[in-house]
CSV table of C-alpha atoms and ligand atoms in Angstrom, one decimal:
chain,number,residue,atom,x,y,z
A,213,MET,CA,79.5,158.1,123.7
A,214,PRO,CA,82.3,159.7,121.7
A,215,LEU,CA,84.9,157.2,122.9
A,216,ALA,CA,85.1,153.5,122.2
A,217,VAL,CA,87.8,151.0,123.5
A,218,LEU,CA,88.2,147.6,121.9
A,219,HIS,CA,90.6,144.7,122.4
A,220,SER,CA,92.8,143.1,119.8
A,221,ARG,CA,96.2,141.3,119.6
A,222,ALA,CA,99.6,141.9,118.0
A,223,LEU,CA,102.1,139.2,117.2
A,224,SER,CA,105.6,138.9,118.5
A,225,GLY,CA,107.2,135.6,117.7
A,226,LEU,CA,104.8,133.1,119.1
A,227,ASP,CA,103.5,135.6,121.7
A,228,ALA,CA,100.4,137.7,121.1
A,229,PRO,CA,100.5,140.8,123.3
A,230,PRO,CA,97.3,142.7,123.9
A,231,VAL,CA,96.6,145.8,121.9
A,232,THR,CA,93.8,148.3,122.8
A,233,VAL,CA,92.1,150.1,120.0
A,234,GLU,CA,90.7,153.5,121.2
A,235,VAL,CA,88.5,155.5,118.9
A,236,HIS,CA,87.7,159.1,119.8
A,237,LEU,CA,85.4,161.5,118.1
A,238,ALA,CA,85.6,165.3,118.4
A,239,THR,CA,83.9,168.3,116.8
A,240,GLY,CA,86.1,170.1,114.3
A,241,LEU,CA,87.1,169.8,110.7
A,242,PRO,CA,86.5,166.2,109.5
A,243,ALA,CA,89.7,164.2,109.8
A,244,PHE,CA,90.8,160.5,110.3
A,245,ASN,CA,94.0,160.2,112.3
A,246,LEU,CA,95.6,156.9,113.1
A,247,VAL,CA,98.3,156.7,115.8
A,248,GLY,CA,100.4,153.7,116.6
A,249,LEU,CA,101.0,152.2,113.1
A,250,PRO,CA,103.9,152.7,110.8
A,251,ASP,CA,103.2,155.6,108.4
A,252,THR,CA,103.2,153.4,105.3
A,253,GLU,CA,100.4,151.3,106.7
A,254,VAL,CA,98.2,154.1,108.1
A,255,LYS,CA,96.8,155.3,104.7
A,256,GLU,CA,95.9,151.8,103.5
A,257,SER,CA,94.2,151.0,106.7
A,258,ARG,CA,92.2,154.3,106.7
A,259,ASP,CA,91.1,153.7,103.1
A,260,ARG,CA,90.0,150.1,103.8
A,261,VAL,CA,88.0,151.0,106.9
A,262,ARG,CA,86.3,154.1,105.3
A,263,ALA,CA,85.4,152.1,102.1
A,264,ALA,CA,84.1,149.1,104.1
A,265,LEU,CA,81.9,151.3,106.3
A,266,GLN,CA,80.5,153.2,103.4
A,267,ASN,CA,79.9,150.1,101.3
A,268,THR,CA,78.0,148.4,104.1
A,269,ALA,CA,75.5,151.3,104.3
A,270,PHE,CA,76.8,152.7,107.6
A,271,GLU,CA,77.4,156.4,108.0
A,272,PHE,CA,81.0,157.5,108.0
A,273,PRO,CA,81.1,160.4,110.5
A,274,ARG,CA,82.1,163.8,109.2
A,275,ARG,CA,83.9,164.6,112.4
A,276,LYS,CA,87.4,164.5,113.7
A,277,ILE,CA,88.2,160.8,114.3
A,278,THR,CA,91.4,159.8,116.2
A,279,VAL,CA,92.3,156.1,116.5
A,280,ASN,CA,95.0,155.1,118.9
A,281,LEU,CA,96.6,151.7,118.9
A,282,ALA,CA,98.4,151.1,122.2
A,283,PRO,CA,101.0,150.3,123.3
A,284,ALA,CA,102.8,152.1,120.5
A,285,ASP,CA,106.1,150.2,120.4
A,286,LEU,CA,104.7,146.7,119.5
A,287,PRO,CA,105.3,145.2,116.1
A,288,LYS,CA,101.9,145.5,114.3
A,289,GLU,CA,100.6,144.6,110.9
A,290,SER,CA,97.8,147.0,110.1
A,291,GLY,CA,95.4,144.6,108.4
A,292,ARG,CA,94.3,142.8,111.5
A,293,PHE,CA,93.1,146.0,113.2
A,294,ASP,CA,90.7,147.0,110.4
A,295,LEU,CA,87.8,145.2,112.1
A,296,PRO,CA,88.2,146.7,115.6
A,297,ILE,CA,88.8,150.2,114.1
A,298,ALA,CA,85.6,150.0,112.1
A,299,LEU,CA,83.6,148.7,115.1
A,300,GLY,CA,85.1,151.4,117.3
A,301,ILE,CA,83.9,154.1,114.9
A,302,LEU,CA,80.5,152.5,114.8
A,303,ALA,CA,80.3,152.3,118.6
A,304,ALA,CA,81.6,155.9,119.1
A,305,THR,CA,78.8,157.1,116.8
A,306,GLU,CA,76.2,154.9,118.5
A,307,GLN,CA,75.4,153.0,115.3
A,308,ILE,CA,76.1,149.8,117.4
A,309,PRO,CA,76.0,149.3,121.2
A,310,ALA,CA,79.3,149.7,123.1
A,311,GLU,CA,78.3,147.5,126.1
A,312,PRO,CA,79.2,144.1,124.7
A,313,LEU,CA,82.6,145.2,123.4
A,314,PRO,CA,84.7,144.4,126.5
A,315,HIS,CA,83.7,140.8,126.4
A,316,PHE,CA,85.3,140.3,122.9
A,317,GLU,CA,88.6,140.5,121.1
A,318,PHE,CA,88.5,141.3,117.4
A,319,ALA,CA,90.9,140.8,114.5
A,320,GLY,CA,90.4,140.8,110.8
A,321,GLU,CA,91.4,142.6,107.6
A,322,LEU,CA,88.5,144.3,105.7
A,323,ALA,CA,88.0,144.2,102.0
A,324,LEU,CA,86.6,147.4,100.5
A,325,THR,CA,83.2,145.6,100.3
A,326,GLY,CA,83.2,144.9,104.1
A,327,ASP,CA,84.1,141.2,103.7
A,328,LEU,CA,86.6,139.9,106.2
A,329,ARG,CA,89.9,138.5,105.0
A,330,PRO,CA,91.9,135.8,106.9
A,331,ILE,CA,94.8,136.8,109.1
A,332,ARG,CA,97.9,134.9,110.2
A,333,GLY,CA,98.6,133.8,113.8
A,334,ALA,CA,94.9,133.3,114.8
A,335,LEU,CA,95.8,130.3,116.9
A,336,ALA,CA,98.5,132.1,118.9
A,337,MET,CA,96.2,135.1,119.5
A,338,THR,CA,93.3,132.9,120.6
A,339,LEU,CA,95.4,131.1,123.1
A,340,LYS,CA,96.0,134.4,124.9
A,341,ALA,CA,92.5,135.8,124.4
A,342,HIS,CA,91.1,132.7,125.9
A,343,ARG,CA,93.4,133.0,128.9
A,344,ASP,CA,92.2,136.5,129.4
A,345,GLY,CA,88.6,135.3,129.4
A,346,ARG,CA,87.4,136.9,126.2
A,347,ALA,CA,85.6,135.5,123.2
A,348,PHE,CA,87.4,136.0,119.8
A,349,VAL,CA,85.6,137.3,116.7
A,350,LEU,CA,87.7,136.3,113.6
A,351,PRO,CA,87.4,136.0,109.9
A,352,GLN,CA,85.8,132.7,109.0
A,353,ALA,CA,88.9,131.3,107.3
A,354,SER,CA,91.0,131.9,110.5
A,355,ALA,CA,88.4,130.6,113.0
A,356,GLU,CA,88.8,126.9,112.3
A,357,GLU,CA,92.4,126.8,113.6
A,358,ALA,CA,91.6,129.1,116.5
A,359,ALA,CA,89.0,126.7,117.7
A,360,LEU,CA,91.7,124.1,118.3
A,361,VAL,CA,92.3,125.9,121.6
A,362,ARG,CA,90.3,123.8,124.0
A,363,ASN,CA,87.2,125.5,125.4
A,364,ALA,CA,88.0,128.8,123.7
A,365,VAL,CA,85.0,130.8,122.4
A,366,VAL,CA,85.6,131.6,118.8
A,367,HIS,CA,83.1,133.3,116.5
A,368,PRO,CA,83.6,133.1,112.8
A,369,ALA,CA,82.4,136.1,110.7
A,370,THR,CA,82.3,136.6,107.0
A,371,ASN,CA,81.8,140.3,106.9
A,372,LEU,CA,81.5,143.5,109.0
A,373,LEU,CA,77.6,143.4,108.9
A,374,SER,CA,77.5,140.0,110.5
A,375,VAL,CA,79.7,141.2,113.4
A,376,CYS,CA,77.4,144.2,113.9
A,377,ALA,CA,74.3,141.9,113.9
A,378,HIS,CA,76.0,139.8,116.6
A,379,LEU,CA,76.8,142.8,118.8
A,380,THR,CA,73.2,144.2,118.5
A,381,GLY,CA,71.9,140.8,119.3
A,382,ARG,CA,69.8,140.7,116.1
A,383,LYS,CA,71.6,137.7,114.7
A,384,PRO,CA,74.2,136.0,116.9
A,385,LEU,CA,77.3,134.6,115.1
A,386,PRO,CA,77.8,130.8,115.3
A,387,ARG,CA,80.5,129.5,117.5
A,388,THR,CA,83.2,127.4,115.9
A,389,LEU,CA,83.8,124.2,117.7
A,390,ALA,CA,87.0,122.3,117.8
A,391,PRO,CA,87.0,119.6,115.2
A,392,ALA,CA,85.8,116.3,116.7
A,393,ALA,CA,88.8,114.6,118.4
A,394,SER,CA,89.8,112.8,115.3
A,395,ILE,CA,92.2,110.0,115.5
A,396,VAL,CA,95.2,111.0,113.5
A,397,GLU,CA,95.1,108.9,110.4
A,398,ASP,CA,98.2,106.8,110.0
A,399,THR,CA,99.0,107.8,106.4
A,400,ALA,CA,102.7,108.2,107.1
A,401,PRO,CA,105.1,106.1,105.0
A,402,ASP,CA,106.0,102.8,106.9
A,403,LEU,CA,109.4,101.5,107.9
A,404,SER,CA,108.6,98.1,106.3
A,405,ASP,CA,108.6,99.8,102.9
A,406,VAL,CA,112.4,100.1,103.2
A,407,LYS,CA,114.1,97.0,101.8
A,408,GLY,CA,116.9,95.5,103.9
A,409,GLN,CA,119.1,98.0,105.8
A,410,ALA,CA,118.6,96.4,109.2
A,411,ALA,CA,121.5,98.3,110.8
A,412,PRO,CA,120.5,101.8,109.6
A,413,LYS,CA,116.9,101.0,110.7
A,414,ARG,CA,118.2,100.1,114.2
A,415,ALA,CA,120.1,103.4,114.3
A,416,LEU,CA,116.9,105.2,113.3
A,417,GLU,CA,115.1,103.5,116.2
A,418,VAL,CA,117.9,104.5,118.6
A,419,ALA,CA,117.8,108.1,117.3
A,420,ALA,CA,114.0,108.2,117.7
A,421,ALA,CA,114.1,106.8,121.2
A,422,GLY,CA,116.5,109.4,122.6
A,423,GLY,CA,115.7,112.4,120.5
A,424,HIS,CA,119.2,112.1,119.0
A,425,SER,CA,120.4,113.9,115.9
A,426,LEU,CA,121.4,111.6,113.1
A,427,LEU,CA,123.8,111.8,110.1
A,428,MET,CA,123.6,109.1,107.3
A,429,LEU,CA,126.5,108.6,105.0
A,430,GLY,CA,126.0,106.6,101.9
A,431,PRO,CA,125.8,106.5,98.1
A,432,PRO,CA,122.7,107.7,96.2
A,433,GLY,CA,119.7,105.4,96.1
A,434,THR,CA,120.4,103.4,99.3
A,435,GLY,CA,117.3,104.7,101.0
A,436,LYS,CA,118.7,107.6,103.2
A,437,SER,CA,115.8,109.9,102.3
A,438,MET,CA,113.3,107.0,102.7
A,439,LEU,CA,114.6,106.4,106.2
A,440,ALA,CA,114.5,110.1,107.2
A,441,GLN,CA,110.9,110.3,106.0
A,442,ARG,CA,110.0,107.5,108.3
A,443,LEU,CA,111.4,109.0,111.5
A,444,PRO,CA,108.3,111.1,112.4
A,445,GLY,CA,106.2,107.9,112.3
A,446,LEU,CA,108.5,106.2,114.8
A,447,LEU,CA,108.1,109.0,117.4
A,448,PRO,CA,105.6,108.8,120.2
A,449,PRO,CA,102.2,110.4,119.5
A,450,MET,CA,102.1,114.2,120.1
A,451,SER,CA,100.5,115.5,123.3
A,452,GLU,CA,97.8,118.1,123.0
A,453,ASP,CA,100.2,120.8,124.2
A,454,GLU,CA,102.8,119.8,121.6
A,455,SER,CA,100.1,119.7,118.9
A,456,LEU,CA,98.9,123.2,119.9
A,457,GLU,CA,102.5,124.6,119.8
A,458,SER,CA,103.2,123.1,116.5
A,459,ALA,CA,99.9,124.3,115.0
A,460,ALA,CA,100.5,127.8,116.4
A,461,VAL,CA,103.9,128.1,114.7
A,462,HIS,CA,102.4,127.0,111.4
A,463,SER,CA,99.6,129.5,111.9
A,464,LEU,CA,102.2,132.3,112.1
A,465,THR,CA,103.0,131.6,108.5
A,466,GLY,CA,99.3,131.5,107.6
A,467,ARG,CA,99.8,127.9,106.3
A,468,PHE,CA,98.4,125.7,109.0
A,469,ARG,CA,96.3,122.8,107.6
A,470,LEU,CA,93.7,121.2,109.9
A,471,GLU,CA,94.6,117.7,108.5
A,472,ASP,CA,98.1,118.2,110.0
A,473,TRP,CA,96.7,118.5,113.5
A,474,GLY,CA,98.5,116.1,115.9
A,475,ARG,CA,101.0,115.0,113.2
A,476,ARG,CA,104.7,115.4,113.8
A,477,PRO,CA,106.0,117.7,111.1
A,478,LEU,CA,108.8,116.7,108.7
A,479,ARG,CA,110.5,119.6,107.0
A,480,THR,CA,112.9,118.9,104.1
A,481,PRO,CA,114.3,122.3,102.9
A,482,HIS,CA,116.6,122.2,99.8
A,483,HIS,CA,120.2,123.0,100.1
A,484,THR,CA,119.7,126.3,98.2
A,485,ALA,CA,117.5,127.6,101.0
A,486,SER,CA,118.7,130.9,102.6
A,487,ALA,CA,119.5,131.4,106.2
A,488,VAL,CA,116.3,133.3,106.7
A,489,ALA,CA,114.2,130.5,105.1
A,490,LEU,CA,116.0,128.0,107.4
A,491,VAL,CA,116.0,129.8,110.8
A,492,GLY,CA,113.4,132.5,110.3
A,493,GLY,CA,113.6,136.3,110.1
A,494,GLY,CA,112.5,139.1,107.7
A,495,GLY,CA,111.4,142.6,108.5
A,496,ASP,CA,108.5,141.4,110.4
A,497,PRO,CA,110.1,138.2,111.8
A,498,ARG,CA,108.5,134.9,110.6
A,499,PRO,CA,109.4,131.4,111.7
A,500,GLY,CA,111.7,129.4,109.5
A,501,GLU,CA,112.0,125.7,108.6
A,502,ILE,CA,113.6,124.9,112.0
A,503,SER,CA,110.5,126.2,113.9
A,504,LEU,CA,108.1,124.7,111.4
A,505,ALA,CA,109.9,121.4,112.4
A,506,HIS,CA,109.2,122.1,116.1
A,507,HIS,CA,108.3,118.8,117.8
A,508,GLY,CA,109.1,117.0,114.6
A,509,VAL,CA,112.0,116.3,112.2
A,510,LEU,CA,114.2,118.6,110.1
A,511,PHE,CA,115.9,116.7,107.3
A,512,LEU,CA,118.8,118.2,105.4
A,513,ASP,CA,119.8,116.1,102.4
A,514,GLU,CA,123.3,116.6,100.7
A,515,LEU,CA,124.7,118.3,103.8
A,516,PRO,CA,128.1,119.3,102.2
A,517,GLU,CA,126.2,121.2,99.5
A,518,TRP,CA,124.7,123.6,102.1
A,519,ASP,CA,126.4,126.9,102.7
A,520,ARG,CA,128.5,126.7,105.8
A,521,ARG,CA,127.3,130.0,107.1
A,522,VAL,CA,123.7,128.8,106.8
A,523,LEU,CA,124.5,125.6,108.8
A,524,GLU,CA,126.4,127.6,111.5
A,525,VAL,CA,123.1,129.2,112.6
A,526,LEU,CA,121.8,125.7,113.5
A,527,ARG,CA,124.1,125.5,116.4
A,528,GLU,CA,122.0,127.7,118.8
A,529,PRO,CA,118.7,126.0,118.2
A,530,LEU,CA,120.3,122.5,118.4
A,531,GLU,CA,121.5,123.3,121.9
A,532,ALA,CA,118.7,125.5,123.2
A,533,GLY,CA,115.6,124.4,121.3
A,534,ARG,CA,114.8,128.0,120.5
A,535,ILE,CA,115.9,130.6,118.0
A,536,HIS,CA,116.3,134.3,118.8
A,537,ILE,CA,116.0,136.7,115.8
A,538,SER,CA,116.9,140.3,116.1
A,539,ARG,CA,116.7,142.5,113.1
A,540,ALA,CA,116.9,146.3,113.4
A,541,ALA,CA,114.4,147.3,116.0
A,542,ARG,CA,112.4,144.1,116.0
A,543,GLN,CA,113.2,141.0,118.0
A,544,ALA,CA,111.4,137.7,118.1
A,545,SER,CA,111.9,134.3,119.6
A,546,PHE,CA,110.5,131.1,118.1
A,547,PRO,CA,110.5,127.5,119.5
A,548,ALA,CA,112.7,125.2,117.5
A,549,ARG,CA,113.0,121.8,119.4
A,550,PHE,CA,113.4,119.6,116.3
A,551,GLN,CA,115.1,116.3,115.7
A,552,PHE,CA,117.9,116.9,113.3
A,553,VAL,CA,118.6,114.4,110.5
A,554,ALA,CA,121.1,114.9,107.7
A,555,ALA,CA,122.4,112.8,104.8
A,556,MET,CA,125.4,113.0,102.6
A,557,ASN,CA,127.3,111.1,100.0
A,558,PRO,CA,130.6,109.5,101.1
A,559,CYS,CA,132.6,111.3,98.3
A,560,PRO,CA,132.0,114.0,95.6
A,561,CYS,CA,130.8,111.4,93.0
A,562,GLY,CA,128.8,109.5,95.6
A,563,TYR,CA,130.0,106.0,94.9
A,564,LEU,CA,133.0,105.5,97.2
A,565,GLY,CA,133.0,101.9,98.4
A,566,HIS,CA,130.2,101.0,96.0
A,567,PRO,CA,130.4,97.4,94.7
A,568,SER,CA,130.5,98.7,91.1
A,569,GLY,CA,133.9,100.3,91.7
A,570,ARG,CA,133.0,103.3,89.7
A,571,CYS,CA,134.4,105.9,92.1
A,572,HIS,CA,137.7,107.5,91.1
A,573,CYS,CA,137.6,110.4,93.6
A,574,THR,CA,141.1,111.2,95.0
A,575,PRO,CA,141.7,111.1,98.8
A,576,ASP,CA,142.2,114.9,98.6
A,577,ASN,CA,138.9,115.4,96.9
A,578,ILE,CA,137.2,113.3,99.5
A,579,ALA,CA,138.8,115.1,102.4
A,580,ARG,CA,137.9,118.5,100.9
A,581,TYR,CA,134.3,117.3,100.4
A,582,ARG,CA,133.8,116.1,104.0
A,583,GLY,CA,135.7,119.2,105.3
A,584,ARG,CA,132.8,121.4,104.1
A,585,ILE,CA,130.8,120.3,107.1
A,586,SER,CA,132.2,122.1,110.1
A,587,GLY,CA,133.6,120.2,113.1
A,588,PRO,CA,131.3,122.0,115.6
A,589,LEU,CA,128.2,121.0,113.7
A,590,LEU,CA,129.4,117.4,113.3
A,591,ASP,CA,130.2,117.3,117.0
A,592,ARG,CA,126.5,118.0,117.7
A,593,ILE,CA,125.3,115.0,115.8
A,594,ASP,CA,124.9,112.1,118.2
A,595,VAL,CA,124.4,109.2,115.8
A,596,GLN,CA,126.5,108.9,112.6
A,597,ILE,CA,126.1,105.9,110.4
A,598,GLU,CA,126.7,104.4,107.0
A,599,VAL,CA,123.9,103.4,104.8
A,600,PRO,CA,125.7,101.1,102.3
A,601,ALA,CA,124.7,100.0,98.8
A,602,LEU,CA,123.0,96.7,98.9
A,603,PRO,CA,124.2,93.9,96.6
A,604,SER,CA,121.4,93.5,94.1
A,605,ASP,CA,120.7,89.9,95.1
A,606,ALA,CA,120.0,91.0,98.7
A,607,LEU,CA,116.7,92.6,97.6
A,608,PRO,CA,114.0,90.5,99.3
A,609,SER,CA,111.3,89.3,97.0
A,610,ARG,CA,108.9,87.8,99.6
A,611,ALA,CA,106.3,90.1,101.1
A,612,GLY,CA,107.0,90.8,104.8
A,613,ALA,CA,110.7,90.2,104.5
A,614,ASN,CA,111.5,93.9,105.1
A,615,GLY,CA,111.3,93.7,108.9
A,616,GLU,CA,109.0,95.4,111.4
A,617,SER,CA,106.4,98.0,110.7
A,618,SER,CA,106.6,101.6,112.1
A,619,ALA,CA,103.9,100.8,114.6
A,620,VAL,CA,105.9,98.0,116.3
A,621,VAL,CA,109.0,100.2,116.5
A,622,ARG,CA,107.0,103.2,117.8
A,623,GLU,CA,105.8,101.0,120.7
A,624,ARG,CA,109.4,100.4,121.8
A,625,VAL,CA,110.4,104.0,121.2
A,626,SER,CA,107.4,105.2,123.3
A,627,ARG,CA,108.4,103.0,126.2
A,628,ALA,CA,112.0,104.1,126.1
A,629,CYS,CA,110.9,107.8,126.0
A,630,ALA,CA,108.6,107.3,128.9
A,631,ARG,CA,111.5,105.8,131.0
A,632,GLN,CA,113.6,108.9,130.3
A,633,ARG,CA,110.8,111.3,131.2
A,634,THR,CA,110.2,109.5,134.4
A,635,ARG,CA,113.9,109.5,135.3
A,636,GLN,CA,114.9,113.0,134.3
A,637,GLY,CA,112.0,114.9,132.8
A,638,LYS,CA,113.5,115.0,129.3
A,639,LEU,CA,115.0,112.9,126.5
A,640,ASN,CA,118.6,111.7,126.7
A,641,ALA,CA,119.7,113.9,123.8
A,642,HIS,CA,119.0,117.0,125.9
A,643,LEU,CA,121.0,116.0,129.0
A,644,GLN,CA,123.6,118.5,130.1
A,645,PRO,CA,127.2,117.3,130.9
A,646,ARG,CA,126.6,117.3,134.7
A,647,GLU,CA,123.4,115.3,134.3
A,648,ILE,CA,125.2,112.8,132.0
A,649,GLU,CA,127.8,112.1,134.8
A,650,ARG,CA,125.0,111.5,137.3
A,651,LEU,CA,122.4,109.7,135.1
A,652,CYS,CA,124.5,107.6,132.7
A,653,ARG,CA,126.0,105.0,135.1
A,654,LEU,CA,128.1,102.2,133.6
A,655,ASP,CA,128.6,98.7,134.9
A,656,ALA,CA,132.3,97.6,135.3
A,657,ARG,CA,132.6,96.0,131.9
A,658,GLY,CA,131.0,99.0,130.2
A,659,GLU,CA,133.4,101.3,132.0
A,660,ALA,CA,136.4,99.3,130.9
A,661,LEU,CA,135.3,99.2,127.3
A,662,LEU,CA,134.7,103.0,127.1
A,663,ARG,CA,138.1,103.7,128.6
A,664,SER,CA,139.9,101.6,126.1
A,665,ALA,CA,137.9,103.1,123.2
A,666,LEU,CA,138.6,106.6,124.3
A,667,ALA,CA,142.4,105.9,124.3
A,668,ARG,CA,142.3,104.0,121.0
A,669,LEU,CA,140.1,106.4,119.0
A,670,ALA,CA,141.3,109.7,120.5
A,671,LEU,CA,137.8,110.9,120.9
A,672,SER,CA,137.0,114.5,122.1
A,673,ALA,CA,135.2,115.2,125.4
A,674,ARG,CA,132.1,116.1,123.4
A,675,ALA,CA,132.2,112.7,121.6
A,676,TYR,CA,132.6,111.0,124.9
A,677,HIS,CA,129.4,112.6,126.3
A,678,ARG,CA,127.5,111.8,123.1
A,679,ILE,CA,128.5,108.1,123.3
A,680,LEU,CA,127.3,108.1,127.0
A,681,LYS,CA,123.9,109.7,126.0
A,682,VAL,CA,123.4,107.3,123.1
A,683,ALA,CA,124.4,104.3,125.2
A,684,ARG,CA,121.9,105.4,127.8
A,685,THR,CA,119.2,105.4,125.1
A,686,ILE,CA,120.2,101.9,124.0
A,687,ALA,CA,120.0,100.7,127.6
A,688,ASP,CA,116.6,102.4,127.9
A,689,LEU,CA,115.4,100.5,124.8
A,690,ALA,CA,116.5,97.3,126.6
A,691,SER,CA,114.8,98.4,129.9
A,692,ALA,CA,118.3,98.2,131.6
A,693,GLU,CA,119.1,100.3,134.7
A,694,GLU,CA,122.8,100.4,134.1
A,695,ILE,CA,124.7,100.8,130.8
A,696,GLY,CA,126.5,97.6,129.9
A,697,ALA,CA,129.4,96.8,127.5
A,698,ALA,CA,127.0,95.9,124.7
A,699,HIS,CA,125.3,99.3,124.9
A,700,ILE,CA,128.6,101.1,124.9
A,701,ALA,CA,129.9,99.1,122.0
A,702,GLU,CA,126.8,99.9,119.9
A,703,ALA,CA,127.1,103.6,120.8
A,704,ILE,CA,130.7,103.7,119.8
A,705,GLY,CA,129.7,102.2,116.5
A,706,TYR,CA,127.6,105.4,115.9
A,707,ARG,CA,130.6,107.7,115.8
A,708,ARG,CA,131.4,106.8,112.2
A,709,LEU,CA,132.8,110.2,111.2
A,710,ASP,CA,134.9,110.7,114.3
A,711,ARG,CA,136.7,107.5,113.5
A,712,MET,CA,137.2,108.5,109.9
A,713,ARG,CA,138.8,111.8,111.0
A,714,ALA,CA,140.9,110.2,113.6
B,1310,LIG,ZN1,133.6,109.1,94.5
């Protein structure tokens, strides 16, 4: 049979569109033409496939070989197609049988020796291959993450010869099974490690319970980073779908680790990070920190030190939970539903209001420092709090004096989240203005308090909606149907920076 057709996958964002690899042999002068890949990658791919076939003692046909990767306009990285191209040549020359090929998808980069090298995105590709009812043959190092797709048939292979032995039936490849449903080990840092700071801990619980973004303002060393690191541990356990989505995004960067399965991610990029590193991009678009934080937490420390233009790009994903990247001809979209947490010092030196009195920053300097954060970004942060310096004699010396453990708080948070999902199918942070009017009902005293606060503090319409959403979460934590005055009062207390600007 001078024609062989095999199935493989390209990657486009988190999607893995199908690619057919057609290999055709014709009489004529020996040639090896490859259609459907960028010119720069064609030569490398041809060289790898030719060498791998010759070094595994197969015959490389002295005929006119044409390989066509279709469709032609998909973004493709050549390496992953080495394996299907090599197998196609072998099937077209009847060195292996062609009959089993339609039942499989293949991806893997060949070393010159015929060994298979890992590829990125194996999990996203397997999700689609499984949906289309095919087994997936993958490099061994990529097969483990692929097997996380429930019931997917994944065959790990170390080299070209072992794949051929599988197709001839001489020696079937093993099947990689999903790792035993392991209970995610609770190694996350615990809330009870943070000394004192009862009010900020409460704000962290409220943020966790409603999916609210959080800004912490306070001098260095008061535990802002410690608190942020403990937020993922307060969130409800990840569902299987959430775990798969998170793992698939990490797999796109080739850095998924099995021990992170089912664990909410915490990403803490440094303020020198570029816009591409933060939101994703590149010639062949890769996910950035905001997508690696999908279903988890993105923590930006020293917020005023970040480049304003870098922060501006956070606005779209904060609203939409997705990021669209278009660069030249290539477009990609990645999920980015993360909980946003930021921290900053109160002034350039960091010690404004510190009991030591060591701050000598002028009001102008302080205003300029805070002005580096754009109003529109600040407007999108639901909960804004101060994390004050503790007087040194307030440090508790007794064990157990630090308050509740993460597990106890997580229980309350999970109940509050479940109430929201039952009522409206999403967390309060993601309510649209019209839904807020309908779902955030106040009792009479709550209504009166909110009205007087609006007049007194001159809050914007956005701030008004944010107060209502946060108050709804506080009421959900208390299992209350209506929002009362106490809930509103606490929510108003979380607009720290609005009040400073007013
Ligand atoms: Zn200062």
